[in-house]
Short mmCIF file of C-alpha atoms and ligand atoms in Angstrom, two decimals:
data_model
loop_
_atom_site.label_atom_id
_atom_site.label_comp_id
_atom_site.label_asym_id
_atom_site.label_seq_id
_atom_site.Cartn_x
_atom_site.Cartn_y
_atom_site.Cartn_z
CA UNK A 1 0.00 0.00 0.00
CA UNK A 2 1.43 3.30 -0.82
CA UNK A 3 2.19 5.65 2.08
CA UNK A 4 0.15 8.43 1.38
CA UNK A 5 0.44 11.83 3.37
CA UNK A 6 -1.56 14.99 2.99
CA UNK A 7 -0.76 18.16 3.56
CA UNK A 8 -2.97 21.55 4.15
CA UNK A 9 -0.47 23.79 1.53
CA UNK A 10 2.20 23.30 -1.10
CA UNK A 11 4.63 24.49 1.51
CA UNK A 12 3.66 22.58 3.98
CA UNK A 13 3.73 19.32 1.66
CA UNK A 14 7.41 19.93 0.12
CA UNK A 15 8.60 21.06 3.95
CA UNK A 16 7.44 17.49 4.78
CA UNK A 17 9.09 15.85 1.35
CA UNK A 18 12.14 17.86 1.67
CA UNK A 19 13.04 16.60 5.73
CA UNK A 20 12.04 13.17 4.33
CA UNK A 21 14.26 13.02 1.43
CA UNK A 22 16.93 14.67 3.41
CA UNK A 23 16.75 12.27 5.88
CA UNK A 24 17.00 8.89 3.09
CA UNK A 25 19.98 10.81 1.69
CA UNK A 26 21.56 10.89 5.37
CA UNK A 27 20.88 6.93 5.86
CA UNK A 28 22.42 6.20 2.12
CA UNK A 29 25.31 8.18 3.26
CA UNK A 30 25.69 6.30 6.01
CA UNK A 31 25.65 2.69 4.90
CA UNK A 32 27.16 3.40 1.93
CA UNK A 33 29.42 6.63 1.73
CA UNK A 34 27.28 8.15 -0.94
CA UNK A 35 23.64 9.20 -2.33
CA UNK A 36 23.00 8.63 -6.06
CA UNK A 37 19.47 11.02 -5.59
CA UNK A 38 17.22 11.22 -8.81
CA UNK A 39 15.48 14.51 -9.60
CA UNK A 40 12.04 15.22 -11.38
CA UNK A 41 11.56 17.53 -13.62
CA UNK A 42 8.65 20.27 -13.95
CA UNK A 43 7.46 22.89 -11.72
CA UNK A 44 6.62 21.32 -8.23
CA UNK A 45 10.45 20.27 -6.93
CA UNK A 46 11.46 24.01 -7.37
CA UNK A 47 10.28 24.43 -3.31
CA UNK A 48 11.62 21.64 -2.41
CA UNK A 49 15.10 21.92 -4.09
CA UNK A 50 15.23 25.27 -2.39
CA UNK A 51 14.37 23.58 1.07
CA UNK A 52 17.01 20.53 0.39
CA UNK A 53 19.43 23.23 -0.52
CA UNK A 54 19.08 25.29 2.49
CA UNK A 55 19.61 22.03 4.80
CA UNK A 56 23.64 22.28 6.03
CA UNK A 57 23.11 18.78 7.32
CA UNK A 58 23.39 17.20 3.98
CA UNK A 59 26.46 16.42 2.46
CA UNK A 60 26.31 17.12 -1.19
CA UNK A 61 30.04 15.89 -1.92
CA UNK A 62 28.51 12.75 -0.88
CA UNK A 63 25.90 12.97 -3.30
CA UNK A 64 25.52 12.01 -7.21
CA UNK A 65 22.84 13.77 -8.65
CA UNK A 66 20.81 11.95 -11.68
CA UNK A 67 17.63 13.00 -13.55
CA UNK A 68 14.25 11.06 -14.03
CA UNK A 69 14.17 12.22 -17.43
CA UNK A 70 14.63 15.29 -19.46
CA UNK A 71 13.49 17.29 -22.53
CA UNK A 72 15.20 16.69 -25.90
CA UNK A 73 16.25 20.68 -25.75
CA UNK A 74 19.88 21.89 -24.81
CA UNK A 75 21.00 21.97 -21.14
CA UNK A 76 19.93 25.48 -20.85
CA UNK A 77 17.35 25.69 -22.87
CA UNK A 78 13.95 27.12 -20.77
CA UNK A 79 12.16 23.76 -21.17
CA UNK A 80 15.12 21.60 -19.30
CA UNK A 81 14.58 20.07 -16.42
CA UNK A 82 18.31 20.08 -15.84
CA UNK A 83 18.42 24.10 -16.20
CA UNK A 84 15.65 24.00 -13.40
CA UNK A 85 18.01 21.57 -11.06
CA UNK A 86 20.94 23.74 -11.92
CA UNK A 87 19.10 27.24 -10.82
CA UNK A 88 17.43 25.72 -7.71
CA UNK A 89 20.19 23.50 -6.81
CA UNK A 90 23.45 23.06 -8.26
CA UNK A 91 24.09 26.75 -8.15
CA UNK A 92 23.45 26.96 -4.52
CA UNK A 93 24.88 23.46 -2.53
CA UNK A 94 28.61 22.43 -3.65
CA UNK A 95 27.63 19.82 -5.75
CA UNK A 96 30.72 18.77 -7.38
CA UNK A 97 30.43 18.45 -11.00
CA UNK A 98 31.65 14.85 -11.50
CA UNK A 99 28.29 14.48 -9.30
CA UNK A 100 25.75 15.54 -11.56
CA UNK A 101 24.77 13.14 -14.06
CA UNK A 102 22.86 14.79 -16.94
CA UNK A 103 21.08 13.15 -19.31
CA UNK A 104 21.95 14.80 -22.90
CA UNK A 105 18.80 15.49 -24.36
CA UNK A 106 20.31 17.99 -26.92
CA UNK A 107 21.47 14.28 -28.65
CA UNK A 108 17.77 14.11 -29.29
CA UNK A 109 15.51 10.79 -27.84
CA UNK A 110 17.17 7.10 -29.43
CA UNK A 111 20.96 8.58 -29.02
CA UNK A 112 20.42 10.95 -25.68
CA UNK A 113 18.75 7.82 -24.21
CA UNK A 114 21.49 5.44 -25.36
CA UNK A 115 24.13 7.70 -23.66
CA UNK A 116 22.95 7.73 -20.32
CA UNK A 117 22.18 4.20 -20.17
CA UNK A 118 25.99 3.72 -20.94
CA UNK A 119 26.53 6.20 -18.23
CA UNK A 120 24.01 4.44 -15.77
CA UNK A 121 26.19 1.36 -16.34
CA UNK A 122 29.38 2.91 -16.19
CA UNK A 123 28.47 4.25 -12.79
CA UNK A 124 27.19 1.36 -11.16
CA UNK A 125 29.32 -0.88 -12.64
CA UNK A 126 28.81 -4.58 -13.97
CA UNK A 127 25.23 -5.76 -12.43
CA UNK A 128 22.81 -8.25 -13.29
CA UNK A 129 19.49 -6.27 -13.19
CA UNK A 130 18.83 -2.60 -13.41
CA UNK A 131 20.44 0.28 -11.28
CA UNK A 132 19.32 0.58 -7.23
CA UNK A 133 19.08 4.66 -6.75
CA UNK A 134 18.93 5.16 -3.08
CA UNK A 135 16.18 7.99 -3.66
CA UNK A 136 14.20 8.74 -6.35
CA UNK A 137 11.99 11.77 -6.44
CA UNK A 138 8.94 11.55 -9.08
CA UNK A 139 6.53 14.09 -9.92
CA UNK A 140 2.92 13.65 -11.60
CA UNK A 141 0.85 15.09 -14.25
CA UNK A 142 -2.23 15.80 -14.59
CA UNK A 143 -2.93 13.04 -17.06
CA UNK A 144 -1.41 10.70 -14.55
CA UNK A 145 1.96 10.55 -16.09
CA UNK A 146 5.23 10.70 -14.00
CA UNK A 147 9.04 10.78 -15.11
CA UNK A 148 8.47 10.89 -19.03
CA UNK A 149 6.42 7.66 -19.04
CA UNK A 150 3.01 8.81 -20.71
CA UNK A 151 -0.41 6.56 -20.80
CA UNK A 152 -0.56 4.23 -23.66
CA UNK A 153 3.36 5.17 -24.24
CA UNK A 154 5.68 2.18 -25.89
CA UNK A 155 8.41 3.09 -23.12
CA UNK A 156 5.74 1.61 -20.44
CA UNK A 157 6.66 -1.93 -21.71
CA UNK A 158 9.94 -1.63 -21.86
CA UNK A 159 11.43 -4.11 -18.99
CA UNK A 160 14.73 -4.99 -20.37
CA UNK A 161 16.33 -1.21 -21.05
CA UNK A 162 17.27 1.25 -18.24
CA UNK A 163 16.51 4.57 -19.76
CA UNK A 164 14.15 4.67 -22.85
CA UNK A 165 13.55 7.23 -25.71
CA UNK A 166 9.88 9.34 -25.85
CA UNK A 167 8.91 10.39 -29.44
CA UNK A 168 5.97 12.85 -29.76
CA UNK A 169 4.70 12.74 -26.38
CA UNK A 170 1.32 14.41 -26.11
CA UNK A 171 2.75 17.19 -23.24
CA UNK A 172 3.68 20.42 -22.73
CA UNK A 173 6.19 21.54 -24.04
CA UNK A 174 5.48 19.40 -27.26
CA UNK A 175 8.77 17.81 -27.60
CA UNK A 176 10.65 14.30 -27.51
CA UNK A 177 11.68 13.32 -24.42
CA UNK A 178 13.99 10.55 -22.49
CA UNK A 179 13.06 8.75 -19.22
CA UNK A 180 14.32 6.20 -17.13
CA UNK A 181 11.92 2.84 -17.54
CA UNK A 182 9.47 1.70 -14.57
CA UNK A 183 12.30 -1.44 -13.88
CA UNK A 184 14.50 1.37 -12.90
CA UNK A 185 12.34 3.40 -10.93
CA UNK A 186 10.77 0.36 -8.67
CA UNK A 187 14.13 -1.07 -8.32
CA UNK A 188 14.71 2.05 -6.10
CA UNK A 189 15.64 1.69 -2.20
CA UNK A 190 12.69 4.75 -1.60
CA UNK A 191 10.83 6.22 -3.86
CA UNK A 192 8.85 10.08 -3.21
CA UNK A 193 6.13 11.74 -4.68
CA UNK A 194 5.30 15.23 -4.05
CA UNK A 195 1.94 16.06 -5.94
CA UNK A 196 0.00 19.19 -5.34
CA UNK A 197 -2.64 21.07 -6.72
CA UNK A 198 -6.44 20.97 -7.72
CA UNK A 199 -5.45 19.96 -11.32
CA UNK A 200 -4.10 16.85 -10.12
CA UNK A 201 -6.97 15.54 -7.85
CA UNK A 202 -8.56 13.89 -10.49
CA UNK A 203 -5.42 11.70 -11.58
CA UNK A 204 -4.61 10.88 -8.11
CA UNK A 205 -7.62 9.55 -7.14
CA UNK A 206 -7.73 7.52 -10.28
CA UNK A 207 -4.11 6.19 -9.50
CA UNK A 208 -4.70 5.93 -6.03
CA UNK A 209 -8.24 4.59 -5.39
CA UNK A 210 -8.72 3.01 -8.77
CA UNK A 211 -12.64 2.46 -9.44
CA UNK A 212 -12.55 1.32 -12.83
CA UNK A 213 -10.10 -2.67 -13.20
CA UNK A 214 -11.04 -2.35 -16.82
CA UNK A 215 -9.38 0.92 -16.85
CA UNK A 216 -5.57 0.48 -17.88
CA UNK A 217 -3.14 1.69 -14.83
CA UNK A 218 -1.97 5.21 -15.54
CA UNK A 219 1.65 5.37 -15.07
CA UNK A 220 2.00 6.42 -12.24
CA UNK A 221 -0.01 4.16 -10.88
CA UNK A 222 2.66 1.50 -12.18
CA UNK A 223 5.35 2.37 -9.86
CA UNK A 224 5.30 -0.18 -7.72
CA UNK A 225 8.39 -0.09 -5.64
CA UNK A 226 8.98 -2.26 -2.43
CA UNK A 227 9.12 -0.07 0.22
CA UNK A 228 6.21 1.42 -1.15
CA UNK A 229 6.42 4.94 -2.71
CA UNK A 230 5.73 7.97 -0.31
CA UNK A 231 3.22 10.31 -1.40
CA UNK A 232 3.62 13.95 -0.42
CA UNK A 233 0.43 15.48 -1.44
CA UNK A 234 -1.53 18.70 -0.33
CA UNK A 235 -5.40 19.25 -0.07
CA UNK A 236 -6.05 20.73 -3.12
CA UNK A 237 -4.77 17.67 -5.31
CA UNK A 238 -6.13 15.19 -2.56
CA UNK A 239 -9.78 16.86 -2.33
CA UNK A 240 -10.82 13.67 -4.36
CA UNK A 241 -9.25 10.83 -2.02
CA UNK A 242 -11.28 9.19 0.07
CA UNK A 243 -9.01 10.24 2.96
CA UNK A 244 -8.77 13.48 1.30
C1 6PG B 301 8.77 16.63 -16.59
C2 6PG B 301 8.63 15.89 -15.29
C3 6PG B 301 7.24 15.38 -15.18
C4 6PG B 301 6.60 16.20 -14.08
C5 6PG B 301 5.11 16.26 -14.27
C6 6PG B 301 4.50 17.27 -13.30
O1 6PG B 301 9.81 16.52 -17.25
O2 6PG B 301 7.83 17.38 -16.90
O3 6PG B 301 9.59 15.04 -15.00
O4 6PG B 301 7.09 14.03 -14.92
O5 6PG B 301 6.91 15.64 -12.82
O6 6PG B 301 4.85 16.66 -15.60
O7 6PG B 301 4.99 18.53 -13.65
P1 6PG B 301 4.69 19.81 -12.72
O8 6PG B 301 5.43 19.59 -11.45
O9 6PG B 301 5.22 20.98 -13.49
O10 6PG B 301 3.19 19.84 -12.51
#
């Protein structure tokens, strides 16, 4: 069951997902020495990059930053997600630069998602199933979407590759895109949601309390990771939930 928690603001919900993420990247640090962290893209994690950024208990050194997915526009371009890390992250916390691992989306869908599978498996090394990111921040849209994994889209399917190309999603902006693949993202040690907003209520509910078995999942309903995701939500996108 996912671990769903509701908040009354936007604030209120990223304060909450920002101490909770903060504290995951202090446990990975410990048992491991590092944090490989995975950032959505979008609007929402702007508040809580801020948040994460003014915490002086993490220890960015300690911490490799890698993207969900990204637009198949240049790294500075308005639409990339990694511009948005960059200006409410990167430029504020000493990442060091070997630490951020961007996915090249200027090399456009098939070759920018080809890259940073190589790089994926560079980082971790020879292993027999996909990547294990300690924490793995996802976002949602309002068509239930999350990472670059749209409804009906090929990439849904895809259970052998890592990262997967997007061609012609149906999204805003209107442009191809690269995500990592659902084996990926529910092979993660903790995975976080922060979803807020009125514009999402209706999604939520439908990935959350599903009415309709006919129905196929949404995709964000497919991320299935054990531990169970945590859901940082506030009222307005909850209004719909039962326990909303
Ligand atoms: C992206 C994101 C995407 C995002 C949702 C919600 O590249 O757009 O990774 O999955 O999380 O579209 O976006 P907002 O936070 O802007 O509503």
């Amino acid at each position: 069951m996912p671990d769903i928690r509701i908040y009354p603001t936007f604030g209120n919900a990223s304060s909450a997902a920002a101490a909770s993420i903060a504290e995951a990247i202090f446990h990975a640090c410990e048992a491991r020495g590092m944090c490989t962290l995975v950032l959505s893209g979008g609007g929402t994690p702007k508040r809580l990059h801020t948040l994460l950024a003014a915490n002086p208990a993490i220890d960015w050194p300690l911490v490799h930053l890698f993207f969900g997915d990204e637009r198949c526009v240049g790294p500075s371009d308005e639409y990339a997600n990694f511009r948005m890390v960059r200006e409410t992250l990167c430029s504020v916390v000493r990442v060091p630069a070997s630490n951020i691992h961007r996915i090249p989306g200027e090399l456009g869908a098939q070759q920018g998602a080809a890259t940073y599978e190589r790089e994926l498996s560079r980082f971790f090394g020879p292993i027999a199933g996909p990547p294990r990111f300690d924490c793995l921040v996802l976002g949602m849209g309002a068509d239930g979407h999350t990472a670059s994994l749209f409804p009906g889209a090929p990439g849904l399917k895809d259970t052998q590759r890592w990262v997967t190309p997007v061609l012609g999603p149906t999204a805003s902006p209107p442009v191809d895109r690269i995500s990592l693949t659902l084996p990926v993202i529910n092979n993660a040690r903790q995975v976080f949601f922060l979803v807020t907003g009125k514009e999402k209520a209706a999604a939520l509910r439908t990935v959350l309390e599903p009415d309709d078995a006919a129905a196929p999942p949404l995709p964000a309903a497919l991320v299935r990771p054990d531990p169970p995701a945590i859901w940082f939500v506030d009222n307005a996108a909850a209004h719909l939930l039962h326990q909303g």
